[in-house]
XYZ file of C-alpha atoms in Angstrom:
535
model
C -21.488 0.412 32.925
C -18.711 -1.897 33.151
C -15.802 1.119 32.928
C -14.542 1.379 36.792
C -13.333 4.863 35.788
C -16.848 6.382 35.045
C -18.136 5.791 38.415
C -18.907 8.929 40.244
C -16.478 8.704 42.213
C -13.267 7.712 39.890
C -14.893 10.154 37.679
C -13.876 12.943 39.825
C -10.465 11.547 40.080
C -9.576 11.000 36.519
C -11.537 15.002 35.728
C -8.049 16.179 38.369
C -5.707 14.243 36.507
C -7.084 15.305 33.105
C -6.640 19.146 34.463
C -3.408 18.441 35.545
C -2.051 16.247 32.908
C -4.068 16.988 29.908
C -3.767 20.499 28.875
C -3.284 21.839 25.764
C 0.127 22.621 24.565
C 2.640 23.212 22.327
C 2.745 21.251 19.166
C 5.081 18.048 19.338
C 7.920 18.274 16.864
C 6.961 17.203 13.272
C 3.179 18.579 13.402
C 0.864 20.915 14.384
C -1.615 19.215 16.613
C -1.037 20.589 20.243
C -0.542 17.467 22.444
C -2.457 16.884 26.073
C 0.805 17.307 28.346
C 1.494 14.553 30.892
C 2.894 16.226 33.901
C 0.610 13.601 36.720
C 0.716 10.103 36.142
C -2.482 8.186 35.638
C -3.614 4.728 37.139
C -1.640 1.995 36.250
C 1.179 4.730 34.885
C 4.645 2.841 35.986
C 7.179 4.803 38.406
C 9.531 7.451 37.496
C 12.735 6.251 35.836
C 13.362 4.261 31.992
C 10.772 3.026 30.255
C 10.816 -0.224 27.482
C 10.264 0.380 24.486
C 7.648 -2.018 22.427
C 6.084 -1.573 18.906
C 1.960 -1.850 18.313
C 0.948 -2.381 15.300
C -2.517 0.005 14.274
C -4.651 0.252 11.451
C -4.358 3.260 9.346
C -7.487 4.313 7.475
C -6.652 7.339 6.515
C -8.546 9.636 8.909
C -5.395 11.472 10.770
C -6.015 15.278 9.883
C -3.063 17.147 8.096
C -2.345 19.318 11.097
C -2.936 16.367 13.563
C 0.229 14.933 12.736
C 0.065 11.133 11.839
C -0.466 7.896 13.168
C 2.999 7.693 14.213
C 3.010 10.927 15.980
C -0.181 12.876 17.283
C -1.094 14.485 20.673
C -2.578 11.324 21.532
C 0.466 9.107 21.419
C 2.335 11.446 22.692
C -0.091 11.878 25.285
C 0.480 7.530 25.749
C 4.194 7.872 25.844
C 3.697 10.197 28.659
C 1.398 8.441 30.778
C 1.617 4.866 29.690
C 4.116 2.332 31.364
C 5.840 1.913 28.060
C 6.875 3.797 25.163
C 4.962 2.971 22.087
C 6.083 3.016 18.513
C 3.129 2.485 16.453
C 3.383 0.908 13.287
C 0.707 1.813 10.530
C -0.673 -0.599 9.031
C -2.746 0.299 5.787
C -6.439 -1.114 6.649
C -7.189 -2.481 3.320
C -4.073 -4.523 2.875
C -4.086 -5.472 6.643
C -3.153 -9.026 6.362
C -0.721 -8.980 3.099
C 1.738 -5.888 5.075
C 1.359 -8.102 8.233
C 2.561 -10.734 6.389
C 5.106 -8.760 5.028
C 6.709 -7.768 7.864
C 6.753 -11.423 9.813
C 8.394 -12.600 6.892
C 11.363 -9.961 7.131
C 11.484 -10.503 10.629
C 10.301 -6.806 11.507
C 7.166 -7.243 12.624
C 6.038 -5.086 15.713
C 6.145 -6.683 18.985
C 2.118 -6.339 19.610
C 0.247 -7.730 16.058
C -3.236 -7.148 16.152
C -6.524 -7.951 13.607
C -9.885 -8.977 13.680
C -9.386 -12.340 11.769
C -9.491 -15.015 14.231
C -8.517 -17.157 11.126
C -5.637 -14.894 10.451
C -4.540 -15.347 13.937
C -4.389 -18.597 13.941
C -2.498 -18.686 10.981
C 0.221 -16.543 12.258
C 0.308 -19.210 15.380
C 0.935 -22.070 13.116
C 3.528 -20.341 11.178
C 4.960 -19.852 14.995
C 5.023 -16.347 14.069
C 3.375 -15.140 17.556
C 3.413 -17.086 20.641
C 1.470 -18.706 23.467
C 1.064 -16.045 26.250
C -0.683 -17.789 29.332
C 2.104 -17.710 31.591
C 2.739 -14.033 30.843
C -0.766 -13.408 31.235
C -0.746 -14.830 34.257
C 2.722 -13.985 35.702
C 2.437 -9.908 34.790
C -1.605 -9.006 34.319
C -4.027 -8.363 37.357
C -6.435 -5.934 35.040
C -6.674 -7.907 32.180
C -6.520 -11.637 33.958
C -9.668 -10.410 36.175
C -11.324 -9.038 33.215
C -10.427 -12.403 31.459
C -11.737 -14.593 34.056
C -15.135 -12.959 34.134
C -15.385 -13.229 30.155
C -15.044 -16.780 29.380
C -17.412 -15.972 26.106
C -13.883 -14.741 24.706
C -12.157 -17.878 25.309
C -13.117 -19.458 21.785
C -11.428 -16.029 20.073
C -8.403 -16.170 21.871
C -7.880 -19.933 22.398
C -5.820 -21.898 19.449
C -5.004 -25.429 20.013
C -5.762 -25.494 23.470
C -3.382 -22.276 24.871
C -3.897 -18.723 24.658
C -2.397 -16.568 21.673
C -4.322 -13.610 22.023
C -6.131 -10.909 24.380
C -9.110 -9.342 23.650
C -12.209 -7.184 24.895
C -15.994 -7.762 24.513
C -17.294 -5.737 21.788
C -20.126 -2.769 23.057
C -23.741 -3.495 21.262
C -22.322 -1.005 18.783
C -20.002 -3.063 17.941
C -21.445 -5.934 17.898
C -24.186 -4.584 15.056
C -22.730 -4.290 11.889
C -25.083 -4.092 8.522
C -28.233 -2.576 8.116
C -30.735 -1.257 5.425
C -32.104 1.846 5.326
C -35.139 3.199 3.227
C -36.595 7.213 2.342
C -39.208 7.106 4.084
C -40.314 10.526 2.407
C -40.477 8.400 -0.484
C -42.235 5.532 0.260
C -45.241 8.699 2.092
C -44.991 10.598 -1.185
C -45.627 7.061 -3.293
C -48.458 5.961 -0.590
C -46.283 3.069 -0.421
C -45.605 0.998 3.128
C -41.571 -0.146 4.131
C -41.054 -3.568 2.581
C -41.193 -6.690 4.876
C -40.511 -9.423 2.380
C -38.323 -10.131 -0.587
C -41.238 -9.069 -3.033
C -42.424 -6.563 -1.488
C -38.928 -5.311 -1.462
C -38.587 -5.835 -5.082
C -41.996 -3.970 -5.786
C -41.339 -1.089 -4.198
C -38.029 -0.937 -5.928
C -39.386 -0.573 -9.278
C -41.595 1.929 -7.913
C -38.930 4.056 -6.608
C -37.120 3.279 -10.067
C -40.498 4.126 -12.428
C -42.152 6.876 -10.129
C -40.233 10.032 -9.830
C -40.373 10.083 -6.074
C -37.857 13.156 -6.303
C -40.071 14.766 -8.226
C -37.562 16.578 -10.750
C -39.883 15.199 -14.027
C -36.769 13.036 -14.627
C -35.959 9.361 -14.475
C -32.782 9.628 -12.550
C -33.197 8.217 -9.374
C -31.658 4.598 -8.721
C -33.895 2.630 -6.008
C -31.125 0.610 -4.302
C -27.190 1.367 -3.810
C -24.637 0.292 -1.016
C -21.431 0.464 0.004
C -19.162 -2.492 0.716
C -21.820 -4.313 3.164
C -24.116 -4.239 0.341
C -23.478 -7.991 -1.234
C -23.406 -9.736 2.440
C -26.580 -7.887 3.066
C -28.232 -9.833 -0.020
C -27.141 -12.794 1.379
C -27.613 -12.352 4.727
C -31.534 -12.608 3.641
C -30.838 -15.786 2.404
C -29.464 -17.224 6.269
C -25.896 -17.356 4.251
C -22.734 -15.716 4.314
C -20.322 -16.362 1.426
C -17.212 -17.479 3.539
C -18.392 -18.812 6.480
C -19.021 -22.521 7.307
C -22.669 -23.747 8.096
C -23.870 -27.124 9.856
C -26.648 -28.816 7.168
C -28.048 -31.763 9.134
C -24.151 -31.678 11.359
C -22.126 -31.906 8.702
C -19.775 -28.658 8.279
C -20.721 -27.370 4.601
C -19.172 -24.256 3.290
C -21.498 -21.210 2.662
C -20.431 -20.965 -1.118
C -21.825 -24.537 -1.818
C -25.471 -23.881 -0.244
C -28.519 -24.324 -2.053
C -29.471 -21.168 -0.252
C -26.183 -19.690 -1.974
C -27.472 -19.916 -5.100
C -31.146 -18.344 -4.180
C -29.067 -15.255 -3.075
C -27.331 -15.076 -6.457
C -30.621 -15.374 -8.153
C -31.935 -12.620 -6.217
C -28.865 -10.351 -6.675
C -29.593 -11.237 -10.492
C -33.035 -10.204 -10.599
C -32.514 -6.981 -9.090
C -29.483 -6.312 -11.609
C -31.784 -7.467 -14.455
C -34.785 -5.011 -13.635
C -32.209 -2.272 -12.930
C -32.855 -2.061 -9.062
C -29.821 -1.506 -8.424
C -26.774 0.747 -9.953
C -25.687 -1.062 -12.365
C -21.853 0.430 -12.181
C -21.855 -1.474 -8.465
C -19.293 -3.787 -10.037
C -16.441 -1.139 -10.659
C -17.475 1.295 -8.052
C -15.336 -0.583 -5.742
C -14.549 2.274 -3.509
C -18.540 3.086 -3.396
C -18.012 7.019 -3.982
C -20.442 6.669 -6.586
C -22.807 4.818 -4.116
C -22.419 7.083 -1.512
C -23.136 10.258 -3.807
C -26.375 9.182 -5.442
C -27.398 8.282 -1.666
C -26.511 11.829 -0.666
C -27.290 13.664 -3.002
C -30.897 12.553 -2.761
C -30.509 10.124 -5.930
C -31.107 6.664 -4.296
C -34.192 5.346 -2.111
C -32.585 2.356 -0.813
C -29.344 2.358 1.006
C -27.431 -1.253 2.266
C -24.859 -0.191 4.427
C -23.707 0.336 8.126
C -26.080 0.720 10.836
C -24.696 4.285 11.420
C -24.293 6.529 8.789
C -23.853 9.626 10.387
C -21.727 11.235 7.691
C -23.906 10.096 4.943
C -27.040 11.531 6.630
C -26.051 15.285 7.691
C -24.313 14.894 3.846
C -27.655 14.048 2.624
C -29.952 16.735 4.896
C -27.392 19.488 3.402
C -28.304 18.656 0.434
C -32.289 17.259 0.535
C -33.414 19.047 3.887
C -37.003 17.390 3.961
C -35.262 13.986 3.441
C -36.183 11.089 5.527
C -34.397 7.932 6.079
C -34.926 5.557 8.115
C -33.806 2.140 9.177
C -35.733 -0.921 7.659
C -36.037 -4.542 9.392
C -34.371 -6.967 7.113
C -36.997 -8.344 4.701
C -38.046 -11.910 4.706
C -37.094 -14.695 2.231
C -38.601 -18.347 1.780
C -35.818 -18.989 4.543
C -37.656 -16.712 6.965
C -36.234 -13.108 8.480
C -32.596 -13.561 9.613
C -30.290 -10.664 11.160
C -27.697 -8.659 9.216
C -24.573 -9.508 9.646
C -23.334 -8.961 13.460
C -19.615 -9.333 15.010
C -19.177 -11.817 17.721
C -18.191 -10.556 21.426
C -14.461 -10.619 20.814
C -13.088 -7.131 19.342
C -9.755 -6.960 18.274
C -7.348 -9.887 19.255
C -3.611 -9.091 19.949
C -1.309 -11.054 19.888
C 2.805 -11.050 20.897
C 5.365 -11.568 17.975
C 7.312 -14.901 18.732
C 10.701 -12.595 18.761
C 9.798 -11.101 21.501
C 11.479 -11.277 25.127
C 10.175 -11.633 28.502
C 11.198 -7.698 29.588
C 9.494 -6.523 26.231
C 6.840 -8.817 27.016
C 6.358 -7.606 30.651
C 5.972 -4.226 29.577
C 3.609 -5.227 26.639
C 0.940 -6.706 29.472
C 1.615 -3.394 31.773
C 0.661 -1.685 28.743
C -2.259 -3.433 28.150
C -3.356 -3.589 31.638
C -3.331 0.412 31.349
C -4.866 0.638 28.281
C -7.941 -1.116 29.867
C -7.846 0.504 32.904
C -7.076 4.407 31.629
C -6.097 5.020 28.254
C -8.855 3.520 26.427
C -11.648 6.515 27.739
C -9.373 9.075 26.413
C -8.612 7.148 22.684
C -12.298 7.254 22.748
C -13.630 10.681 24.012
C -10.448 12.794 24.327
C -10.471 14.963 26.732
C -13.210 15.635 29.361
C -14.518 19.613 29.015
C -12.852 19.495 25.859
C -14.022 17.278 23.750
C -16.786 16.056 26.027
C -18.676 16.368 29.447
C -19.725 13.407 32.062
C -23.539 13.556 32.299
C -25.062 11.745 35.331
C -21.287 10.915 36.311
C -21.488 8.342 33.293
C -22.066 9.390 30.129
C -20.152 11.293 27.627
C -21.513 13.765 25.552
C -19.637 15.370 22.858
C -19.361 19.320 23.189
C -18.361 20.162 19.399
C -18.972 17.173 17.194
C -16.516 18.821 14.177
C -13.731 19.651 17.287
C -13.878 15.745 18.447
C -14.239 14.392 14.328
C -11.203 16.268 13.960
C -9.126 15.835 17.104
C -10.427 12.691 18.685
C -12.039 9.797 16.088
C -8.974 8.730 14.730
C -7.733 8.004 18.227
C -9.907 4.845 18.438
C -7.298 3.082 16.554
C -4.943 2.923 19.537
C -7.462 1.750 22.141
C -6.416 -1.806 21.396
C -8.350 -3.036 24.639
C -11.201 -1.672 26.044
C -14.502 -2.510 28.827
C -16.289 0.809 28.106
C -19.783 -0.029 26.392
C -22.403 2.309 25.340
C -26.464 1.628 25.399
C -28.748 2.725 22.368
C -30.468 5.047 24.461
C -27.002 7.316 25.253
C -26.893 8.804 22.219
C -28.991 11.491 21.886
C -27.450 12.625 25.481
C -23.703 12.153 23.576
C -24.288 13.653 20.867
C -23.739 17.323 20.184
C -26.626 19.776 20.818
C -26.943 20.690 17.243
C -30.305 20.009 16.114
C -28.714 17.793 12.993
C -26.405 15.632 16.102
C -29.682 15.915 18.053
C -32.284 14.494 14.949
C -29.957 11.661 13.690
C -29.055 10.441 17.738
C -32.287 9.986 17.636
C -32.390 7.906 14.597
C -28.914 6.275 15.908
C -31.299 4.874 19.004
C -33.523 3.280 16.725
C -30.930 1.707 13.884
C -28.930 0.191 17.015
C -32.236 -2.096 18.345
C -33.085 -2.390 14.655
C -30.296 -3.746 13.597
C -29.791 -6.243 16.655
C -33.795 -7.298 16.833
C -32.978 -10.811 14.656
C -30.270 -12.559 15.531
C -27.564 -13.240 12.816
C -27.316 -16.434 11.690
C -24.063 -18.053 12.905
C -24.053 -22.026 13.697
C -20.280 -21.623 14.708
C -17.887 -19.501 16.445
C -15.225 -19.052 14.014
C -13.937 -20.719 10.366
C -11.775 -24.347 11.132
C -8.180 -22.918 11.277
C -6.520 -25.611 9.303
C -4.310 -24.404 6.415
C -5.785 -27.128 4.320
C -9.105 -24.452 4.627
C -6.924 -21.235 4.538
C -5.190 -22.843 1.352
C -8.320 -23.897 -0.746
C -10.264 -20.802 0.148
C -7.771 -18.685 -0.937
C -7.921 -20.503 -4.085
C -11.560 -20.804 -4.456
C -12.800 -17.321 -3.655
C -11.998 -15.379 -6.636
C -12.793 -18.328 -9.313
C -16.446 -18.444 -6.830
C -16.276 -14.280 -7.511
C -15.968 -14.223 -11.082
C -18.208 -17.245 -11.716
C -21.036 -15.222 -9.460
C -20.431 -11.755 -10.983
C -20.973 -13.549 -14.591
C -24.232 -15.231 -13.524
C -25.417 -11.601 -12.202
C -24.383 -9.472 -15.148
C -24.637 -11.781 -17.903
C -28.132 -12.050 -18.594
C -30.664 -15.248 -19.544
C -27.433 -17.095 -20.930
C -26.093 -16.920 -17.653
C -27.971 -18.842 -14.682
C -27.716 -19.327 -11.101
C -28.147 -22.464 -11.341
C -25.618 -23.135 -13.983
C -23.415 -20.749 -11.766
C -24.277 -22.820 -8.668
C -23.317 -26.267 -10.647
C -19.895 -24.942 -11.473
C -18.549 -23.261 -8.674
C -19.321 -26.773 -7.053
C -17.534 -28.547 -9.915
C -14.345 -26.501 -9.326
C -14.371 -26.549 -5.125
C -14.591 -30.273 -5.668
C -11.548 -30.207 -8.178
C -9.714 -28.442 -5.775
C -10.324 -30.773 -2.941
C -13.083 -29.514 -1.484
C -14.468 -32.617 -0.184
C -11.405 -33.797 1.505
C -11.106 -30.453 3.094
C -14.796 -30.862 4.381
C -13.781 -33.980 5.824
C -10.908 -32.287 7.754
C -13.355 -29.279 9.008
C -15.570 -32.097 10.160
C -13.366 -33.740 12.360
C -12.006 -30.025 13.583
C -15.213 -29.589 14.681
C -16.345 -32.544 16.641
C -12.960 -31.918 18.319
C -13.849 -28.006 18.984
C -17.635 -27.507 18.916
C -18.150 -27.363 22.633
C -16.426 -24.203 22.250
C -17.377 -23.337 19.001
C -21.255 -23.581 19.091
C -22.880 -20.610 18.951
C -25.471 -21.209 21.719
């Protein structure tokens, strides 16, 4: 455990201040979630007297409850304003228009003060627009939580490091965070067929068209679709290939873009195959928010699911409504290229980063705030509160008490943990979860999806895209005339090849100056890789 506060002994410490400070009360103005009071301060918490002000900026997906409040204003940042050593206005920001609002708001000049994403790329386009700045001074100057933590993390440095000075701060991601996609399979299917779990890409394909052709429901009707998947789905079919549609790969040492691979075009051909045979739903293409997806999955409909490596809310959804169901995770097949990993996030979490308009009070109180967040405010953004929403077990581990109390009250909080050292091991989580027997049966299955899903190691040959806006300008070109050409080749039967696909998506990165941007990654990278390298 890396989380000082989980010790035994801080444990005890932080279980008095949570008593004292965390409470439920009366509902802050403007909702009707009550609020964990803040009468003792926490570590870190600044002294009595004014407080700055500074503005985070915080994904909004959607999950805040009604009577919770919002993401502006919920019992949990109240419960920050309270015990932080700043007061926090967070800014929503919708989730699947992340970049284009962040945009937004840098070019009207209200941007929040803290700006934070995933995109490394996106980052360092905001530093070359000069619309964040370098922080090492400030870093160094105001930080003793986040500088040690820094220090003893130089796997980071690559994330957070643009042209040579530091623009960002970040945490190392947990294992479950650093395992992403993942396939799963009925396995009460492939018993009932006498069938065995697929280990290659035929074998895969056959017992597809079993699952398609067999009735493995058994309703007497051909209604069941073998595979479906949600918005991993596509990298998962190319992740079998060793190749990721927008990341950069080195062929020989020579930086080559994923969408002009030879092992590209295999993918496509495979996707096409499986659309041709009708393997998989056919109405992928408009079901763009994967409800569809998601219900023939749960409703007992689909055999093959290409998702997330937990599905938690898919799989109590689909034991309601097919008790005797049985999925489990399935080992990414092999393809002529071998067995490669699923697509898997590198160490770095979320990077934030300071808006350029930002001065050195706000900023001082920005890296108190972060230093607190790391130290003490993370655990609750997490779990809540302890012997309310959870219990320490062995002085360590959290285990939920009510799983629908904490869905409700606590899982949207994770959005404000912007920095965090608290990791979780696969075998925690039957011990976390709730004592339910459904928690209990799919921990269980959460233990096993976890190693599955990290056993093969992604394929990755560098850290992170070249940030030149030469790249960031002809990819944003080239992806959706590379989309449209690929979604024709799949859907438009034997007039349409992959290899006739393949020929003219590299006809039109070439007219867009796709070789003279290779030529610039290139020399980006002899001047980066001993950073960039994925050892």
């Amino acid at each position: 455990m890396s989380k000082q506060a989980w010790k035994p002994v801080l444990a005890a410490a932080m279980s008095l201040t949570v008593l004292a400070a965390c409470s439920p009360a009366a509902a802050p103005e403007g909702n009707g979630a009550a609020s964990p009071q803040g009468g003792a301060t926490s570590p870190g918490t600044a002294a009595a007297g004014p407080k700055k002000e500074i503005s985070i900026s915080v994904f909004d997906r959607g999950e805040v409850p009604a009577e919770e409040g919002s993401y502006e204003n919920n019992r949990w940042t109240k419960w920050v304003n309270e015990n932080s050593p700043a007061t926090v206005k967070w800014v929503p920001i919708p989730r699947n228009q992340a970049q284009q609002k962040i945009s937004t708001l840098v070019a009207s000049g209200s941007a929040p003060d803290l700006i934070w994403e995933y995109d490394r790329n996106y980052i360092a386009q905001l530093a070359n627009q000069g619309a964040i700045q370098p922080i090492d001074s400030y870093i160094e100057k105001y930080s003793t939580t986040l500088k040690k933590y820094m220090a003893e993390h130089p796997e980071l440095k690559a994330a957070t490091t643009i042209d040579g000075k530091l623009y960002a701060v970040t945490s190392s991601r947990s294992l479950d965070g650093i395992a992403n996609h993942a396939m799963w399979i009925r396995q009460d299917w492939l018993d009932k067929l006498g069938l065995k779990a697929p280990t290659t890409i035929e074998e895969l394909i056959e017992v597809a068209k079993k699952f398609k052709d067999s009735d493995p429901d058994g309703n007497g009707k051909a209604d069941t679709v073998p595979i479906v998947f949600n918005g991993n789905g596509i990298g998962i079919l190319r992740a079998l290939f060793s190749v990721h549609e927008n990341q950069w790969f080195l062929e020989d040492g020579k930086l080559k873009y994923g969408r002009t691979l030879d092992r590209f075009k295999d993918s496509i051909a495979f996707q096409k195959s499986l659309f041709d045979q009708g393997l998989i739903d056919k109405e992928y293409i408009t079901d763009t928010n994967f409800q569809r997806s998601r219900q023939l999955l749960t409703t007992g409909k689909a055999g093959i699911y290409l998702a997330a490596w937990n599905i938690e809310n898919e799989y109590k959804d689909l034991k309601k409504n097919v008790p005797d169901a049985k999925l489990n995770p399935l080992e990414p097949v092999a393809s002529q290229y071998g067995r490669n990993g699923l697509y898997q996030e590198l160490p770095a979490n979320i990077l934030v980063t300071f808006n350029s308009q930002m001065k050195e009070d706000k900023i001082e109180a920005a890296v108190k705030f972060l230093d607190w967040m790391m130290e003490t405010g993370d655990m609750k953004m997490k779990y809540g509160e302890e012997n309310v929403h959870y219990k320490l077990v062995n002085g360590e581990i959290p285990q939920y008490i009510d799983a629908d109390k904490y869905r409700k009250e606590v899982f949207y909080a994770r959005e404000f943990a912007v920095v965090s050292d608290f990791g979780v091991k696969p075998e925690w989580f039957p011990t976390m979860a709730a004592s339910d027997a459904i928690s209990q049966e799919y921990a269980k299955l959460k233990t096993e999806s976890l190693n599955v899903a990290l056993k093969n190691k992604y394929r990755r040959d560098i850290a992170y895209s070249p940030d030149l806006p030469e790249v960031s300008q002809l990819i944003a070109t080239f992806q959706p005339i590379a989309t449209q050409i690929e979604v024709k080749a799949v859907t438009g039967g034997s007039a349409n090849t992959p290899e006739a696909a393949m020929e003219e998506v590299r006809k039109e990165w070439k007219r867009l100056g796709g070789e003279n941007v290779e030529k610039l990654a290139q020399e980006w990278y002899e001047k980066n890789k001993e950073t960039m390298t994925v050892k």
